[in-house]
XYZ file of C-alpha atoms in Angstrom:
650
model
C 22.214 -26.936 7.239
C 19.071 -25.187 6.021
C 19.944 -21.931 7.786
C 23.526 -22.046 6.507
C 22.250 -22.619 2.970
C 19.938 -19.616 3.304
C 22.785 -17.425 4.520
C 25.015 -18.631 1.683
C 22.252 -17.803 -0.819
C 22.078 -14.287 0.604
C 25.841 -13.774 0.325
C 25.849 -15.041 -3.262
C 22.911 -12.811 -4.161
C 24.746 -9.822 -2.665
C 27.866 -10.675 -4.664
C 25.804 -10.884 -7.851
C 24.164 -7.536 -7.059
C 27.628 -6.017 -6.821
C 28.606 -7.663 -10.118
C 25.391 -6.444 -11.746
C 26.069 -2.890 -10.589
C 29.660 -3.007 -11.826
C 28.717 -4.378 -15.269
C 25.949 -1.806 -15.650
C 28.142 1.107 -14.552
C 30.996 0.150 -16.873
C 28.578 -0.629 -19.663
C 26.641 2.626 -19.514
C 29.878 4.603 -19.422
C 31.215 2.832 -22.507
C 27.929 2.983 -24.403
C 27.585 6.715 -23.761
C 31.234 7.301 -24.699
C 31.053 5.270 -27.930
C 27.753 6.190 -29.620
C 28.933 4.838 -32.966
C 29.035 1.327 -31.509
C 26.059 1.755 -29.182
C 23.768 -0.852 -30.717
C 26.310 -3.685 -30.883
C 28.001 -2.844 -27.581
C 24.761 -2.388 -25.646
C 23.521 -5.726 -26.948
C 26.580 -7.533 -25.575
C 26.386 -5.731 -22.240
C 22.687 -6.438 -21.862
C 23.327 -10.091 -22.620
C 25.884 -10.058 -19.789
C 23.839 -8.225 -17.155
C 20.493 -9.958 -17.691
C 21.538 -13.441 -16.462
C 23.191 -11.904 -13.394
C 19.960 -10.113 -12.459
C 17.931 -13.288 -12.969
C 20.210 -15.502 -10.880
C 20.326 -12.857 -8.148
C 16.520 -12.931 -7.949
C 16.500 -16.733 -7.823
C 19.017 -16.779 -4.957
C 17.048 -14.191 -2.954
C 13.904 -16.252 -3.458
C 15.768 -19.381 -2.344
C 16.860 -17.629 0.874
C 13.246 -16.681 1.625
C 12.019 -20.223 0.970
C 14.681 -21.604 3.313
C 13.681 -19.153 6.052
C 10.047 -20.251 5.700
C 11.257 -23.850 5.930
C 13.015 -23.366 9.284
C 9.880 -21.637 10.612
C 7.560 -24.410 9.422
C 9.904 -27.010 10.946
C 10.094 -24.931 14.175
C 13.881 -25.137 14.194
C 14.661 -23.562 17.576
C 18.385 -23.552 16.849
C 17.702 -20.504 14.639
C 17.517 -17.389 16.820
C 14.769 -15.774 14.755
C 12.532 -18.854 15.101
C 13.137 -19.091 18.841
C 12.220 -15.427 19.310
C 9.151 -15.389 17.059
C 7.615 -18.856 16.953
C 6.356 -21.690 19.126
C 5.730 -25.384 18.528
C 2.000 -25.034 19.346
C 1.449 -22.237 16.852
C -0.898 -23.148 13.938
C 0.834 -23.956 10.650
C -0.445 -20.827 8.897
C 1.282 -18.609 11.462
C 4.458 -20.650 11.329
C 4.481 -20.020 7.579
C 3.483 -16.350 7.624
C 5.416 -15.792 10.852
C 8.588 -16.000 8.775
C 7.956 -12.349 7.851
C 6.090 -11.362 11.033
C 9.311 -9.949 12.494
C 11.996 -7.443 11.572
C 14.612 -9.712 9.975
C 12.108 -11.882 8.119
C 10.160 -8.915 6.815
C 13.377 -7.359 5.499
C 14.301 -10.613 3.790
C 10.841 -10.637 2.193
C 11.493 -7.052 1.035
C 14.848 -8.009 -0.481
C 13.362 -11.127 -2.056
C 10.656 -9.149 -3.826
C 13.292 -6.600 -4.848
C 15.483 -9.322 -6.361
C 12.563 -11.044 -8.110
C 11.373 -7.692 -9.487
C 14.843 -7.006 -10.894
C 14.830 -10.448 -12.498
C 11.388 -9.748 -13.969
C 12.639 -6.491 -15.496
C 15.595 -8.371 -17.008
C 13.334 -11.089 -18.442
C 10.292 -9.194 -19.655
C 11.349 -5.638 -20.457
C 11.862 -5.349 -24.206
C 10.567 -1.884 -25.156
C 13.118 0.223 -23.274
C 16.243 1.410 -25.063
C 19.126 -0.954 -24.314
C 21.377 1.605 -22.675
C 18.532 2.811 -20.476
C 17.635 -0.754 -19.523
C 21.251 -1.458 -18.549
C 21.280 1.676 -16.400
C 17.927 0.686 -14.886
C 19.223 -2.766 -13.918
C 22.284 -1.097 -12.442
C 20.123 1.222 -10.315
C 18.057 -1.744 -9.152
C 21.247 -3.605 -8.205
C 22.449 -0.572 -6.247
C 19.226 -0.557 -4.191
C 19.414 -4.308 -3.626
C 23.064 -4.156 -2.604
C 22.316 -1.711 0.214
C 19.542 -3.917 1.591
C 21.672 -7.060 1.285
C 24.308 -5.283 3.373
C 21.634 -4.299 5.884
C 20.516 -7.924 6.222
C 23.955 -9.501 6.347
C 25.617 -7.041 8.714
C 22.733 -5.762 10.823
C 19.720 -8.086 10.581
C 20.869 -11.618 9.745
C 17.738 -13.823 9.724
C 19.754 -17.071 9.869
C 21.763 -16.526 13.066
C 22.150 -19.773 15.036
C 21.386 -20.165 18.750
C 23.483 -22.570 20.828
C 22.199 -24.230 22.883
C 18.752 -24.319 21.265
C 15.840 -23.710 23.661
C 13.173 -26.341 24.207
C 10.541 -24.044 22.737
C 10.185 -20.533 21.393
C 8.787 -17.287 22.708
C 5.895 -17.268 20.252
C 4.524 -14.741 17.769
C 2.873 -11.489 18.789
C -0.818 -12.508 19.193
C -1.958 -9.408 17.311
C -0.174 -10.851 14.268
C -1.765 -14.292 14.626
C -4.372 -13.613 11.985
C -4.803 -14.625 8.329
C -4.125 -10.982 7.494
C -0.437 -11.635 8.209
C -0.308 -13.916 5.180
C -1.728 -11.223 2.887
C -1.122 -7.696 4.171
C 2.727 -7.465 4.411
C 3.453 -9.210 1.074
C 1.041 -6.987 -0.860
C 2.446 -3.841 0.719
C 6.016 -4.930 0.038
C 5.246 -5.728 -3.586
C 3.888 -2.192 -3.840
C 6.951 -0.699 -2.175
C 9.297 -2.662 -4.407
C 7.278 -1.796 -7.502
C 7.958 1.830 -6.657
C 11.666 1.007 -6.395
C 11.519 -0.326 -9.961
C 9.927 2.940 -11.113
C 12.710 4.782 -9.294
C 15.315 2.657 -11.084
C 13.661 3.425 -14.422
C 13.804 7.145 -13.620
C 17.476 6.947 -12.627
C 18.272 4.946 -15.764
C 16.503 7.481 -17.981
C 18.318 10.380 -16.334
C 21.699 8.690 -16.705
C 21.172 8.050 -20.415
C 19.163 11.250 -21.048
C 16.279 9.152 -22.351
C 13.261 10.802 -20.703
C 10.440 10.520 -23.215
C 7.231 8.705 -24.113
C 8.985 5.379 -24.806
C 10.555 5.402 -21.346
C 7.174 6.297 -19.794
C 5.378 3.481 -21.631
C 7.964 1.029 -20.334
C 7.703 2.338 -16.750
C 3.897 2.654 -16.594
C 3.045 -1.050 -16.036
C 5.449 -1.177 -13.083
C 3.969 1.958 -11.536
C 0.447 0.662 -12.088
C 1.306 -2.745 -10.649
C 2.890 -1.155 -7.570
C -0.137 1.096 -7.118
C -2.525 -1.876 -7.329
C -0.663 -3.803 -4.638
C -0.325 -0.741 -2.407
C -4.077 -0.212 -2.706
C -4.789 -3.839 -1.808
C -2.280 -3.802 1.047
C -3.630 -0.600 2.598
C -7.240 -1.762 2.213
C -6.504 -5.162 3.758
C -4.426 -3.614 6.543
C -7.200 -1.165 7.369
C -9.779 -3.937 7.711
C -7.361 -6.148 9.659
C -6.718 -3.393 12.214
C -10.449 -2.609 12.280
C -11.553 -6.053 13.413
C -8.398 -7.137 15.262
C -7.630 -4.189 17.545
C -11.179 -3.912 18.873
C -11.366 -0.109 18.937
C -14.047 0.206 16.276
C -12.116 2.460 13.897
C -10.790 1.844 10.408
C -7.955 4.456 10.340
C -6.183 5.950 13.343
C -3.570 8.113 11.570
C -0.958 6.009 13.325
C 2.548 6.985 12.083
C 3.073 3.519 10.664
C -0.304 3.621 8.906
C 0.825 6.919 7.431
C 4.045 5.214 6.322
C 1.999 3.122 3.883
C -0.331 5.964 2.870
C 2.448 8.357 1.841
C 3.913 6.114 -0.901
C 0.377 5.485 -2.180
C -0.301 9.212 -2.497
C 2.985 9.727 -4.348
C 2.395 6.661 -6.544
C -1.083 7.940 -7.443
C 0.390 11.237 -8.592
C 3.170 9.390 -10.458
C 0.657 7.121 -12.197
C -1.242 10.073 -13.630
C 1.939 11.893 -14.593
C 3.509 8.919 -16.349
C 0.268 8.403 -18.282
C 0.440 11.971 -19.597
C 4.078 11.454 -20.590
C 3.361 8.114 -22.257
C 0.347 9.274 -24.253
C 0.851 13.038 -24.713
C 4.589 13.589 -24.188
C 4.068 16.037 -21.341
C 5.142 16.412 -17.698
C 8.619 14.958 -18.255
C 10.327 16.557 -15.272
C 7.225 15.984 -13.130
C 7.359 12.254 -13.846
C 11.014 11.909 -12.903
C 10.598 13.957 -9.745
C 7.508 12.023 -8.628
C 9.344 8.722 -9.125
C 12.053 9.978 -6.762
C 9.477 11.260 -4.258
C 7.493 8.009 -4.309
C 10.575 5.925 -3.582
C 11.609 8.430 -0.910
C 8.271 7.870 0.820
C 8.715 4.093 0.734
C 12.191 4.474 2.234
C 10.887 6.830 4.931
C 8.180 4.287 5.705
C 10.801 1.578 6.066
C 12.812 3.818 8.368
C 9.804 4.632 10.557
C 8.784 0.996 10.977
C 12.263 -0.330 11.736
C 14.178 2.485 13.378
C 12.857 2.063 16.910
C 11.767 5.720 17.079
C 8.080 4.756 17.062
C 6.008 2.689 19.456
C 3.251 1.024 17.448
C 1.582 -2.335 17.022
C 2.731 -2.090 13.389
C 6.414 -1.453 14.113
C 8.995 -4.258 14.024
C 12.310 -3.050 15.370
C 13.402 -1.263 18.520
C 17.061 -0.909 17.562
C 18.289 2.630 16.746
C 21.442 1.231 15.075
C 19.298 -0.469 12.466
C 17.399 2.753 11.975
C 20.668 4.588 11.426
C 21.641 2.046 8.761
C 18.354 2.582 6.908
C 18.684 6.351 7.323
C 22.127 6.150 5.720
C 20.680 4.154 2.808
C 17.903 6.712 2.436
C 20.439 9.544 2.333
C 22.567 7.742 -0.260
C 19.743 6.699 -2.567
C 17.517 9.749 -2.373
C 20.342 12.258 -2.042
C 22.109 10.712 -5.026
C 18.931 10.694 -7.104
C 18.199 14.331 -6.284
C 21.745 15.322 -7.207
C 21.428 13.412 -10.474
C 18.071 15.091 -11.124
C 19.563 18.511 -10.447
C 22.505 17.774 -12.755
C 20.392 16.407 -15.617
C 17.107 18.318 -15.355
C 18.461 20.827 -17.862
C 18.656 18.043 -20.446
C 15.006 17.019 -19.905
C 12.935 18.751 -22.561
C 9.646 20.299 -21.480
C 7.563 18.144 -23.812
C 4.268 19.217 -25.346
C 2.415 22.136 -23.820
C -1.279 22.350 -22.909
C -3.857 24.875 -21.754
C -4.918 25.239 -18.154
C -8.434 24.051 -19.021
C -7.551 20.592 -20.330
C -7.266 17.065 -19.083
C -3.525 17.566 -18.577
C -4.298 20.694 -16.558
C -6.681 18.735 -14.335
C -4.074 16.026 -13.841
C -1.485 18.621 -12.840
C -3.976 20.101 -10.359
C -4.656 16.622 -8.995
C -0.931 15.997 -8.621
C -0.441 19.291 -6.819
C -3.266 18.539 -4.382
C -1.987 14.996 -3.825
C 1.405 16.537 -3.086
C -0.182 18.934 -0.587
C -1.920 16.043 1.202
C 1.349 14.107 1.143
C 3.120 17.100 2.691
C 0.467 17.388 5.425
C 0.750 13.698 6.296
C 4.550 13.812 6.205
C 4.740 16.869 8.464
C 2.148 15.510 10.874
C 3.997 12.204 11.072
C 7.538 13.514 11.481
C 6.939 16.669 13.511
C 6.420 14.872 16.860
C 9.564 12.821 16.221
C 11.623 15.937 15.472
C 10.124 17.752 18.456
C 10.998 14.814 20.728
C 14.600 15.137 19.558
C 14.585 18.658 20.994
C 13.020 17.517 24.269
C 9.400 18.461 23.533
C 6.790 15.726 23.798
C 3.664 16.223 21.719
C 1.252 14.161 19.657
C -0.397 14.811 16.317
C -3.571 12.786 15.942
C -6.759 12.463 13.888
C -8.093 15.995 14.607
C -5.080 17.580 12.905
C -5.050 15.257 9.900
C -8.823 15.428 9.389
C -8.971 19.208 9.572
C -5.804 19.826 7.553
C -6.094 17.148 4.874
C -9.901 16.819 4.716
C -10.702 20.053 2.824
C -7.823 19.484 0.395
C -9.049 15.936 -0.250
C -12.568 17.199 -0.997
C -11.180 19.742 -3.482
C -9.175 16.911 -5.030
C -12.379 14.872 -5.434
C -14.097 17.781 -7.185
C -11.256 18.147 -9.698
C -11.107 14.358 -10.098
C -14.760 14.415 -11.155
C -14.070 17.004 -13.854
C -10.783 15.562 -15.150
C -12.033 12.655 -17.311
C -14.659 14.926 -18.895
C -12.040 17.352 -20.191
C -10.397 17.086 -23.600
C -6.654 16.684 -24.065
C -4.523 19.747 -24.873
C -7.263 22.393 -24.619
C -10.934 22.709 -23.818
C -13.612 25.296 -23.131
C -14.841 26.034 -19.604
C -18.428 26.409 -20.852
C -18.312 23.000 -22.519
C -16.985 21.448 -19.311
C -19.824 22.941 -17.270
C -22.326 21.470 -19.737
C -20.738 18.021 -19.466
C -20.720 18.321 -15.672
C -24.452 19.093 -15.464
C -25.484 15.640 -14.231
C -22.632 15.250 -11.670
C -23.332 18.765 -10.355
C -27.037 17.965 -10.108
C -26.259 14.721 -8.258
C -24.089 16.649 -5.790
C -26.762 19.301 -5.171
C -29.561 16.736 -4.768
C -27.474 14.662 -2.346
C -26.534 17.761 -0.347
C -30.145 18.893 -0.100
C -31.329 15.401 0.798
C -28.902 15.026 3.684
C -29.650 18.520 4.959
C -33.369 17.731 5.010
C -33.437 14.101 6.141
C -30.250 13.904 8.247
C -29.726 17.339 9.793
C -26.924 17.867 12.243
C -24.160 16.185 10.236
C -20.769 17.870 10.553
C -19.643 19.897 7.556
C -16.816 17.646 6.286
C -18.875 14.398 6.303
C -21.790 16.264 4.706
C -19.617 17.566 1.880
C -17.993 14.135 1.557
C -21.379 12.435 1.071
C -22.504 15.041 -1.466
C -19.262 14.953 -3.451
C -19.287 11.147 -3.413
C -22.621 11.241 -5.242
C -21.278 13.735 -7.775
C -18.051 11.786 -8.302
C -20.003 8.551 -8.802
C -22.019 10.209 -11.564
C -18.924 11.784 -13.122
C -17.016 8.490 -12.960
C -19.380 6.733 -15.358
C -19.759 9.808 -17.604
C -16.892 8.732 -19.939
C -19.068 5.744 -20.922
C -22.093 7.850 -21.926
C -22.849 7.608 -25.619
C -20.053 5.122 -26.316
C -20.260 1.693 -27.867
C -19.571 -0.269 -24.680
C -18.376 -3.320 -26.600
C -15.707 -1.284 -28.367
C -14.672 0.735 -25.321
C -11.051 -0.069 -24.377
C -10.555 -2.116 -21.241
C -8.308 0.531 -19.700
C -11.161 3.053 -19.988
C -13.304 0.701 -17.925
C -10.408 0.512 -15.486
C -10.351 4.305 -15.082
C -14.119 4.396 -14.604
C -14.115 1.644 -11.983
C -11.161 3.107 -10.057
C -12.776 6.546 -9.892
C -16.077 4.943 -8.922
C -14.199 3.092 -6.182
C -12.946 6.439 -4.831
C -16.565 7.640 -4.682
C -17.684 4.463 -2.903
C -14.858 4.661 -0.348
C -15.535 8.353 0.243
C -19.206 7.584 0.872
C -18.209 4.900 3.378
C -15.755 7.182 5.187
C -18.270 10.032 5.384
C -21.059 7.688 6.530
C -18.860 6.232 9.259
C -18.041 9.729 10.501
C -21.605 11.048 10.209
C -23.804 8.184 11.354
C -21.828 5.870 13.677
C -23.494 5.252 17.035
C -21.545 3.781 19.940
C -22.231 2.768 23.513
C -20.111 1.488 26.398
C -22.125 -0.345 29.049
C -21.751 -2.658 32.038
C -24.215 -5.388 31.093
C -25.761 -8.183 33.144
C -26.791 -11.510 31.633
C -30.265 -11.189 30.108
C -30.214 -7.393 30.147
C -30.815 -5.808 26.684
C -28.739 -2.849 25.504
C -29.523 -0.447 22.672
C -27.181 0.717 19.930
C -28.575 2.228 16.748
C -31.555 0.180 15.552
C -30.414 -2.946 17.452
C -31.189 -4.420 20.829
C -28.212 -6.491 22.045
C -28.574 -8.975 24.920
C -25.787 -10.735 26.801
C -26.965 -14.358 27.021
C -23.926 -15.653 28.893
C -20.162 -16.068 29.128
C -18.423 -19.356 28.318
C -14.765 -20.510 28.305
C -13.275 -21.503 24.947
C -9.997 -23.278 24.170
C -8.150 -22.552 20.911
C -5.030 -24.088 19.343
C -2.640 -21.878 21.343
C -4.959 -19.696 23.413
C -7.866 -19.760 25.843
C -10.717 -17.275 25.948
C -13.837 -16.063 27.639
C -16.502 -15.843 24.962
C -19.601 -13.686 25.234
C -22.807 -15.036 23.721
C -24.716 -12.054 22.356
C -28.107 -11.944 20.652
C -28.897 -8.898 18.522
C -32.322 -8.055 17.143
C -33.507 -5.327 14.841
C -37.139 -4.687 15.582
C -39.043 -7.961 15.341
C -36.448 -9.616 13.106
C -34.599 -12.857 13.750
C -31.833 -12.878 16.343
C -28.239 -12.486 15.179
C -25.674 -14.400 17.221
C -22.327 -12.754 17.948
C -19.363 -14.235 19.834
C -16.751 -11.642 20.865
C -13.869 -13.025 22.926
C -11.324 -11.914 25.491
C -8.339 -14.132 24.598
C -5.328 -15.119 26.680
C -2.053 -16.290 25.117
C 0.683 -17.975 27.143
C 3.458 -17.689 24.518
C 4.034 -14.791 24.772
C 1.798 -13.868 27.707
C -0.728 -11.485 26.162
C -4.409 -10.597 26.388
C -6.348 -9.513 23.316
C -9.918 -8.507 22.489
C -11.410 -10.317 19.513
C -14.356 -8.395 18.112
C -17.464 -10.024 16.675
C -19.004 -8.244 13.709
C -22.346 -8.780 11.988
C -22.407 -7.410 8.440
C -25.664 -6.271 6.879
C -26.411 -4.493 3.620
C -26.690 -1.145 5.391
C -23.785 -1.439 7.814
C -22.068 -3.421 10.537
C -22.864 -4.178 14.161
C -19.498 -4.263 15.931
C -19.188 -5.802 19.413
C -16.334 -6.196 21.924
C -16.374 -7.869 25.366
C -14.323 -6.312 28.159
C -13.654 -7.205 31.787
C -16.108 -8.040 34.625
C -16.667 -5.442 37.331
C -16.989 -7.891 40.250
C -20.723 -7.258 40.601
C -21.908 -9.698 37.921
C -21.660 -7.214 35.070
C -19.461 -7.324 31.974
C -18.122 -4.409 29.989
C -19.599 -4.303 26.491
C -18.611 -1.936 23.720
C -21.139 -1.741 20.907
C -21.056 0.190 17.627
C -23.599 0.522 14.855
C -21.680 1.680 11.768
C -23.943 2.426 8.768
C -22.396 1.710 5.357
C -18.878 1.354 6.778
C -18.221 -1.596 4.449
C -18.260 0.818 1.516
C -14.767 1.875 2.607
C -13.260 -1.514 1.773
C -15.601 -2.251 -1.119
C -14.357 0.966 -2.672
C -10.745 -0.059 -2.071
C -11.418 -3.324 -3.885
C -12.983 -1.421 -6.799
C -9.993 0.917 -6.998
C -7.623 -2.057 -7.218
C -9.900 -3.835 -9.728
C -9.859 -0.749 -11.927
C -6.076 -0.787 -11.783
C -6.003 -4.444 -12.825
C -8.316 -3.770 -15.774
C -6.185 -0.813 -16.846
C -3.031 -2.907 -16.649
C -4.600 -5.751 -18.593
C -6.084 -3.375 -21.155
C -2.757 -1.650 -21.817
C -1.006 -5.015 -22.097
C -3.562 -6.352 -24.604
C -3.346 -3.173 -26.655
C 0.452 -3.294 -26.844
C 0.342 -6.994 -27.656
C -2.029 -6.368 -30.569
C 0.186 -3.505 -31.767
C 3.251 -5.771 -31.738
C 1.280 -8.399 -33.625
C 0.323 -5.917 -36.342
C 3.957 -4.762 -36.618
C 5.110 -8.377 -36.995
C 2.558 -9.025 -39.738
C 3.625 -5.871 -41.566
């Protein structure tokens, strides 16, 4: 009865989403038509719609908990469990395996969507009542479409009769602790963007685009951006060590599907900050909210439409893709029509000079939009071309050459932005403030040209600009009383510093990585970078649901102590799959990355070895970016809480 209870919870949640949408639609229409009674009427309507949103979120969460329960219990009478689990699978992967498939991942999406709507209903108090009602209605409209998708196209609780003795197992590439962390963080980010979209729709409906609306929306945008950053960073490292190819970003279409919303959310975050604090960029903020949600919907379509073949993709069913495409057309098309109809009512807000912090933020947003356009075109163009019978691929060379220079220009403007004054500034004053960052860039550039000649141009510029951005990132703290500096200022500093750290890691990986592919005999040393790696032997290993051949490697750097590495070639029986499990030794100045391949029949084993200087800076920087976001969120919350306290005392 657990599966039936989960399905019933989904149907009830869908019914409540429909009720929530109806109440909000009727309510907004009446409130807008009867302005004289707006305060009293909106209060009654909000009191009616809030409990519906909360109960809907609870029911969606209940459905997800019940799906996890049937996976943990290995209930093979549920089709989804039989197709994606196995009795011998470790408990962690039974738990996380609930969303390691198409239907379960969509239920997780809907669950987070429902819980987010409930959170808006519970915690949002600063938004105008009519706008909040419209926002909850927009959120219900999004949820209703995805409930329909689950119930009519991707039911996770379908029964199987007769039940098989055991299941087909989970894709071995997903049998990793990353499955418990990466999808949920990404989905929270995606859904956070949907909340920002709902806020934008609500503000357009009620013609309430202003600083108060932006201050209410900003925490949701910032929260979504934090989780997207964490999800992308974790996913990058998971693919790096799990796939065994030695790279941290392949420009895979599904990787791009997570990057595009992040780029749009980054632009939206800066725009909404300008609107909240300086009452500028009103139309920009609304448009970016629509674009960011569009990118999350396109990402969902790419992963689940069946038009892509990728280790990241879930579905291979074009009908499901058509359903999502229809939802995308309804939501995004409707929002664009609403924007077009109401943009004339959105006032321009305060103006500013080109040389100002607002001007730098606009330039940043434009460059982020250009990068987003490059990634979007490079991702979709092969798909469109295939529809016309032309097979082609767009890979890393295109993205690196097209987006790389734009990204470096973006970094340069990012360095200058925090050093500019609001409203207007002087170019000469900016140059004076930028003296140390410019000097750091020039010194770094000269140093690499002298001591590491032969580096390609883009990595060289990336390393130099990373040094300049690092110096510029901490510049807002110069001469300030650090104890009295707001927490959100520290957040900005740390996030920008994280960009510099990640950029340094990316450029170092591109400039300094050394790799070798050899056929090694036992006892025969191999060189890669500063290390000598020796194959000491091969031994069989038995895991909980796999067997493996494990290479015993000893790595030495000069006369230092030996480092032991144990890469494996694993074999899974359910489903029948072979995987390469890399072994990585992490040092302060980089990582030694090793993979064991197949024997050649002559007593030799294929070994792939990489020495990757400072590659860990990529993920350390990602963690710093997210940490800065957390500090900014906490700082804004504490500031608003103190402001409310002072108002209450007054």
